[in-house]
PDB file of C-alpha atoms in Angstrom:
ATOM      1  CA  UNK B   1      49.840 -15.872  -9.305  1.00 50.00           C
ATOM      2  CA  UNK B   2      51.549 -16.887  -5.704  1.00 56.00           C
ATOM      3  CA  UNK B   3      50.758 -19.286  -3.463  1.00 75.00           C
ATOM      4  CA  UNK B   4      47.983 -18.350  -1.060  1.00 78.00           C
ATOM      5  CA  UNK B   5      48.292 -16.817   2.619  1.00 73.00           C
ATOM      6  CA  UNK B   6      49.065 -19.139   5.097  1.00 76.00           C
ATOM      7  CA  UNK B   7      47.091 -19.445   8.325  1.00 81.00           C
ATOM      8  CA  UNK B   8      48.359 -17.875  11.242  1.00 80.00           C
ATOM      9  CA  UNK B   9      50.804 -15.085   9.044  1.00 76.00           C
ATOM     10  CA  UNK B  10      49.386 -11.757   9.196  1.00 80.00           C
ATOM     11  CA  UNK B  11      48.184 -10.640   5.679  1.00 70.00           C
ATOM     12  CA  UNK B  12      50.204  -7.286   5.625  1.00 76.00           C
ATOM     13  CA  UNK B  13      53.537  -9.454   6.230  1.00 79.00           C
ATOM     14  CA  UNK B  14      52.682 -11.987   3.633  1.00 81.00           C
ATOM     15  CA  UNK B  15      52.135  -8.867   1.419  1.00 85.00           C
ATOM     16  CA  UNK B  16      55.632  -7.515   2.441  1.00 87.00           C
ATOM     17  CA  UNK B  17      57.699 -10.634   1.889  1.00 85.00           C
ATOM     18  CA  UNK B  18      55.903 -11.561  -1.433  1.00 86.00           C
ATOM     19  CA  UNK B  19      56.707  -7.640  -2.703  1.00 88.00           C
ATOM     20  CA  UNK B  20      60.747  -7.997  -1.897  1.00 89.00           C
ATOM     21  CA  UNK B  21      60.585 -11.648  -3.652  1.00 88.00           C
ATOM     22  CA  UNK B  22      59.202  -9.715  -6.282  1.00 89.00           C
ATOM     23  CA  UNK B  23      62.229  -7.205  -6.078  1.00 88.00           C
ATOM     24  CA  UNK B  24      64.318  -9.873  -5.571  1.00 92.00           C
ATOM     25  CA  UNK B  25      63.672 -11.619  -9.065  1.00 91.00           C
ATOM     26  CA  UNK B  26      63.471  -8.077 -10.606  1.00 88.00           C
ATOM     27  CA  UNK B  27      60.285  -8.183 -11.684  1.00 87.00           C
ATOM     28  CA  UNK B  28      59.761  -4.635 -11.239  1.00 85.00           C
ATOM     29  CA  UNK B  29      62.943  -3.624 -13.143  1.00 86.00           C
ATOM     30  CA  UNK B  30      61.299  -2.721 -16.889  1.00 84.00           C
ATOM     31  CA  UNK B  31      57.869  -0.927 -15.604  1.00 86.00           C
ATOM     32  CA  UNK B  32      56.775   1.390 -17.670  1.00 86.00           C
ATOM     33  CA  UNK B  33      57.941   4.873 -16.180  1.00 83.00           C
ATOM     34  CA  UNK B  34      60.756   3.399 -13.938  1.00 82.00           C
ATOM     35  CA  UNK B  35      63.106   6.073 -12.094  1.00 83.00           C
ATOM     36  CA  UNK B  36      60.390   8.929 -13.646  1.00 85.00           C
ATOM     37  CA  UNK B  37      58.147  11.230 -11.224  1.00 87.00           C
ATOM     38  CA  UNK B  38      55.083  10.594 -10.335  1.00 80.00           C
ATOM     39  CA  UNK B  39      52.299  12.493 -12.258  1.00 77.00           C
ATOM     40  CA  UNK B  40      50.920  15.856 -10.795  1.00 77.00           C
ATOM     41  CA  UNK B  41      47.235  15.542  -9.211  1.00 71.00           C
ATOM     42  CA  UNK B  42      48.006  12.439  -7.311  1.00 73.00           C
ATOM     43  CA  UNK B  43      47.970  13.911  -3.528  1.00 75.00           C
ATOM     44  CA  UNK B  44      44.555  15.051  -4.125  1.00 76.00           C
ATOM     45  CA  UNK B  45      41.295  12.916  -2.637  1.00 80.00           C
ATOM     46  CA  UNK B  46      39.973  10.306  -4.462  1.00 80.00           C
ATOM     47  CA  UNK B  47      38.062  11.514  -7.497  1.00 80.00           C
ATOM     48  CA  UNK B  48      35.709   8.439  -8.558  1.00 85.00           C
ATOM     49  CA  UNK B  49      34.957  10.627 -12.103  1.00 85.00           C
ATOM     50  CA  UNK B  50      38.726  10.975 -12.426  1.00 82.00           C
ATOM     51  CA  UNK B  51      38.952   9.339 -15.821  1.00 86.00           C
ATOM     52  CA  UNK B  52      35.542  11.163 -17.327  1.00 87.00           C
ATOM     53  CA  UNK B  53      37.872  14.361 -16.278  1.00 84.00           C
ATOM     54  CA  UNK B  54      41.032  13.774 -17.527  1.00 86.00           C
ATOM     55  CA  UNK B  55      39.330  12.548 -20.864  1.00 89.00           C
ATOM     56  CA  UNK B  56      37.483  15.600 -21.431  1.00 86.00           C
ATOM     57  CA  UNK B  57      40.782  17.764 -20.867  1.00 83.00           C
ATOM     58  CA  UNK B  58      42.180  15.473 -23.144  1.00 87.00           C
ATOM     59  CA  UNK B  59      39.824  16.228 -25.654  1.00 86.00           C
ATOM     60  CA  UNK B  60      39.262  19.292 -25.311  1.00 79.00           C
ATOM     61  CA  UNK B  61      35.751  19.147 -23.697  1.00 80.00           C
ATOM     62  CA  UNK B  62      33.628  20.995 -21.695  1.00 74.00           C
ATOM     63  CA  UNK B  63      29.972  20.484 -20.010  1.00 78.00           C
ATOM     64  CA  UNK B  64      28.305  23.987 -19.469  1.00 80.00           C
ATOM     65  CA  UNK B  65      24.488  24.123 -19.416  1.00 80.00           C
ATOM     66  CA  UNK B  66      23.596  25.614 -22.819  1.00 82.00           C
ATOM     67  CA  UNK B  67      23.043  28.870 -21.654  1.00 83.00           C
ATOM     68  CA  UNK B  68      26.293  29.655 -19.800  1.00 86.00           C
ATOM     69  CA  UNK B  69      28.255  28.120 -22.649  1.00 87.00           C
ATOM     70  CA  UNK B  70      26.300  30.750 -25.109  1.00 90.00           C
ATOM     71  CA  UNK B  71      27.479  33.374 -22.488  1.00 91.00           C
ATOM     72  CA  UNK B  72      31.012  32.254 -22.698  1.00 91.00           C
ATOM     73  CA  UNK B  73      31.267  32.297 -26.429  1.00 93.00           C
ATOM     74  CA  UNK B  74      29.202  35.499 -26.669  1.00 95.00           C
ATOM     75  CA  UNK B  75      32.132  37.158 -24.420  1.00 95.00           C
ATOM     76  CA  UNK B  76      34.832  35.376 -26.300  1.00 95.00           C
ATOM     77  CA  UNK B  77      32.720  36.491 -29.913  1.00 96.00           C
ATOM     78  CA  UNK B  78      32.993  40.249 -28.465  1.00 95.00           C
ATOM     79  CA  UNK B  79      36.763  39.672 -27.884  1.00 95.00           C
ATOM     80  CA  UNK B  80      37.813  38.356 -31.533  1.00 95.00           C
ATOM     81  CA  UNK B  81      35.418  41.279 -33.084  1.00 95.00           C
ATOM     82  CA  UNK B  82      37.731  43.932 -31.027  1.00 94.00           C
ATOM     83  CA  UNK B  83      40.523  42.561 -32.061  1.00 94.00           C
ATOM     84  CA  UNK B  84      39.551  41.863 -35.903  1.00 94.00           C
ATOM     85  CA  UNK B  85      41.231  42.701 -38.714  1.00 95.00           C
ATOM     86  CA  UNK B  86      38.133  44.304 -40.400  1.00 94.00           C
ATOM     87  CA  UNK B  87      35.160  45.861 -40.001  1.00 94.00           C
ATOM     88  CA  UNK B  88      33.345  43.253 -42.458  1.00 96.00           C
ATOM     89  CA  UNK B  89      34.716  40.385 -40.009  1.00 95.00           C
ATOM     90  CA  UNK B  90      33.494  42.334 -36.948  1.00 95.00           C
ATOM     91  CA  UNK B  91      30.235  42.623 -38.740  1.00 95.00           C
ATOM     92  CA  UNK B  92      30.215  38.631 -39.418  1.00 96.00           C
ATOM     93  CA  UNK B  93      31.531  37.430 -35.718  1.00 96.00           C
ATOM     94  CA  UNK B  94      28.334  39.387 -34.064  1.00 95.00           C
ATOM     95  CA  UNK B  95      25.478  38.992 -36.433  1.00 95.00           C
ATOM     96  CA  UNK B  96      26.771  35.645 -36.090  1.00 96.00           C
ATOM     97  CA  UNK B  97      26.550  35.673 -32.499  1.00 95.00           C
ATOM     98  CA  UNK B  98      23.181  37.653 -31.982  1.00 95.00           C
ATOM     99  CA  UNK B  99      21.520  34.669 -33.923  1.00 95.00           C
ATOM    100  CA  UNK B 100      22.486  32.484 -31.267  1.00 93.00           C
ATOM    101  CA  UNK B 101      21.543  34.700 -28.869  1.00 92.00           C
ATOM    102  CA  UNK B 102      18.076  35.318 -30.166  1.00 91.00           C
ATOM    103  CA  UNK B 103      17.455  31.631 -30.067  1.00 89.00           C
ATOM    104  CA  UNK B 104      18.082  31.094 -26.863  1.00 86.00           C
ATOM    105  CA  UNK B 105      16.280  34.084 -25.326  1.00 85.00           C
ATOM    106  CA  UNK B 106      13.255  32.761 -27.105  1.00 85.00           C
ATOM    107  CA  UNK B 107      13.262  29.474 -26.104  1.00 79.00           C
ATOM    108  CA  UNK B 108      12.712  27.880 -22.658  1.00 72.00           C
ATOM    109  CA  UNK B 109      15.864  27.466 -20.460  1.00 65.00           C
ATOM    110  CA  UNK B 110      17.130  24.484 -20.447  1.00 68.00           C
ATOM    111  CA  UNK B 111      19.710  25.836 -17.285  1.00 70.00           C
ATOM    112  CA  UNK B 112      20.397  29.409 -15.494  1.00 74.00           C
ATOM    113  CA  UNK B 113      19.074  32.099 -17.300  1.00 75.00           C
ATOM    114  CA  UNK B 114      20.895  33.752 -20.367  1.00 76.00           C
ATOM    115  CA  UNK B 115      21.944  36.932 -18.916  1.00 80.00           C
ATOM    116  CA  UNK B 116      22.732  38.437 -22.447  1.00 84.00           C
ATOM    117  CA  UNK B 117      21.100  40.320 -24.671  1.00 88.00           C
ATOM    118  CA  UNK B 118      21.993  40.664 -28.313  1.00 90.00           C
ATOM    119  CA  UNK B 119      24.785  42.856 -28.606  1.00 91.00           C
ATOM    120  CA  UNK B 120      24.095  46.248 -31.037  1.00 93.00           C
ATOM    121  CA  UNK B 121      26.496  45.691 -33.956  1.00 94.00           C
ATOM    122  CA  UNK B 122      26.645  49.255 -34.927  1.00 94.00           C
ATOM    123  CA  UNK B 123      27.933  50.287 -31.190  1.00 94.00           C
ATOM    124  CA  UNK B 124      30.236  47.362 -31.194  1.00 94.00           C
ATOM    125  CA  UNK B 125      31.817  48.270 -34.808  1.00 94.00           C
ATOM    126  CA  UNK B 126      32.194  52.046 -33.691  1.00 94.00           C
ATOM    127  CA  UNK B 127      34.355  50.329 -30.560  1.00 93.00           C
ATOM    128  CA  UNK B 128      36.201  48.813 -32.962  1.00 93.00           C
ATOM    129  CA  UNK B 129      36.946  52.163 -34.954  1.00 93.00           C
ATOM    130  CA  UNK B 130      38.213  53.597 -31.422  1.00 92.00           C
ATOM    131  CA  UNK B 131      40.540  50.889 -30.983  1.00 88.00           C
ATOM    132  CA  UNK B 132      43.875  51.909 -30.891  1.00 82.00           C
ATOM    133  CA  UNK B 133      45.200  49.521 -34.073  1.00 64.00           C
ATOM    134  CA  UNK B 134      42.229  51.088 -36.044  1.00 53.00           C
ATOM    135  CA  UNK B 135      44.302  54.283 -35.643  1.00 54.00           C
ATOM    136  CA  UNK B 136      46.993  52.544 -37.669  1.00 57.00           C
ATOM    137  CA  UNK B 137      45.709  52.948 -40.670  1.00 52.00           C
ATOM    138  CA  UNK B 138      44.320  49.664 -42.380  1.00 54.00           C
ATOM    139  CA  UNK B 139      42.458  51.464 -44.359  1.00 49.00           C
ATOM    140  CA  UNK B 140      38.917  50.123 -43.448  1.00 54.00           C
ATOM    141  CA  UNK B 141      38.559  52.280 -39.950  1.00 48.00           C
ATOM    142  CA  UNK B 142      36.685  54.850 -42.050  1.00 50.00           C
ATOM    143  CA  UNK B 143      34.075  52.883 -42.844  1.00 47.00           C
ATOM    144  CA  UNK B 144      34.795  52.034 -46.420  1.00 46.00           C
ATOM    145  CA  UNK B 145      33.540  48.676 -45.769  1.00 48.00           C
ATOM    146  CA  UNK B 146      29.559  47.464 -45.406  1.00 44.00           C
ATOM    147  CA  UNK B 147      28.086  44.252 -44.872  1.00 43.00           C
TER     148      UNK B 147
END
């Protein structure tokens, strides 16, 4: 700790000589991150929730209401089926889904409204026949395959 702030000397000059003393003795040689950039993010304004955020990216985390969160995995759920290798997996990923769906449409909202209905696996597995890699030829485009 220094010695305190004399009477009379203006506090930002105390500050300024008590810094270069500090340069002086090298004090500031072996910081952590010497003669590095600065991080990205830092000419934004103050965020006081800046360490809940960077946490949560850290982690991996997200806060949705439930109901938009459903939405966004009901999307993504429609996305993997498309793309699925088979027509037993597509089958899985939106039965799967529709549960989830059904529960929420049922129950009270706990935020914005759903916005989804369940999706009709049937319509959603012929999609999947009319994709162009179903056209390749894996064998299970012609149906061959049932819950």
């Amino acid at each position: 700790m220094t010695e305190r702030k004399p009477p009379g000397v203006p506090f930002e000059s105390w500050v300024d000589k008590q810094i270069q003393d500090a340069q002086g003795r090298g004090d500031f040689d072996r910081l952590p991150g010497v003669g590095e950039p600065l991080p990205a993010g830092l000419d934004t304004p103050y965020d006081e929730l800046w360490w809940i955020r960077r946490k949560m990216a850290r982690e991996g985390l997200a806060v949705l209401p439930p109901a938009l969160a459903l939405r966004k995995e009901a999307e993504d759920t429609l996305a993997a089926a498309l793309a699925a290798p088979s027509e037993r997996i597509v089958r899985k990923l939106i039965t799967d889904v529709n549960v989830k769906i059904r529960e929420m449409m049922f129950r009270p909202p706990p935020g914005p409204p759903l916005g989804k209905k369940p999706y009709d696996v049937e319509d959603v597995v012929r999609q999947w026949r009319e994709r162009p890699a179903a056209a390749g030829g894996t064998g299970e485009a012609g149906g061959s395959e049932v819950q």
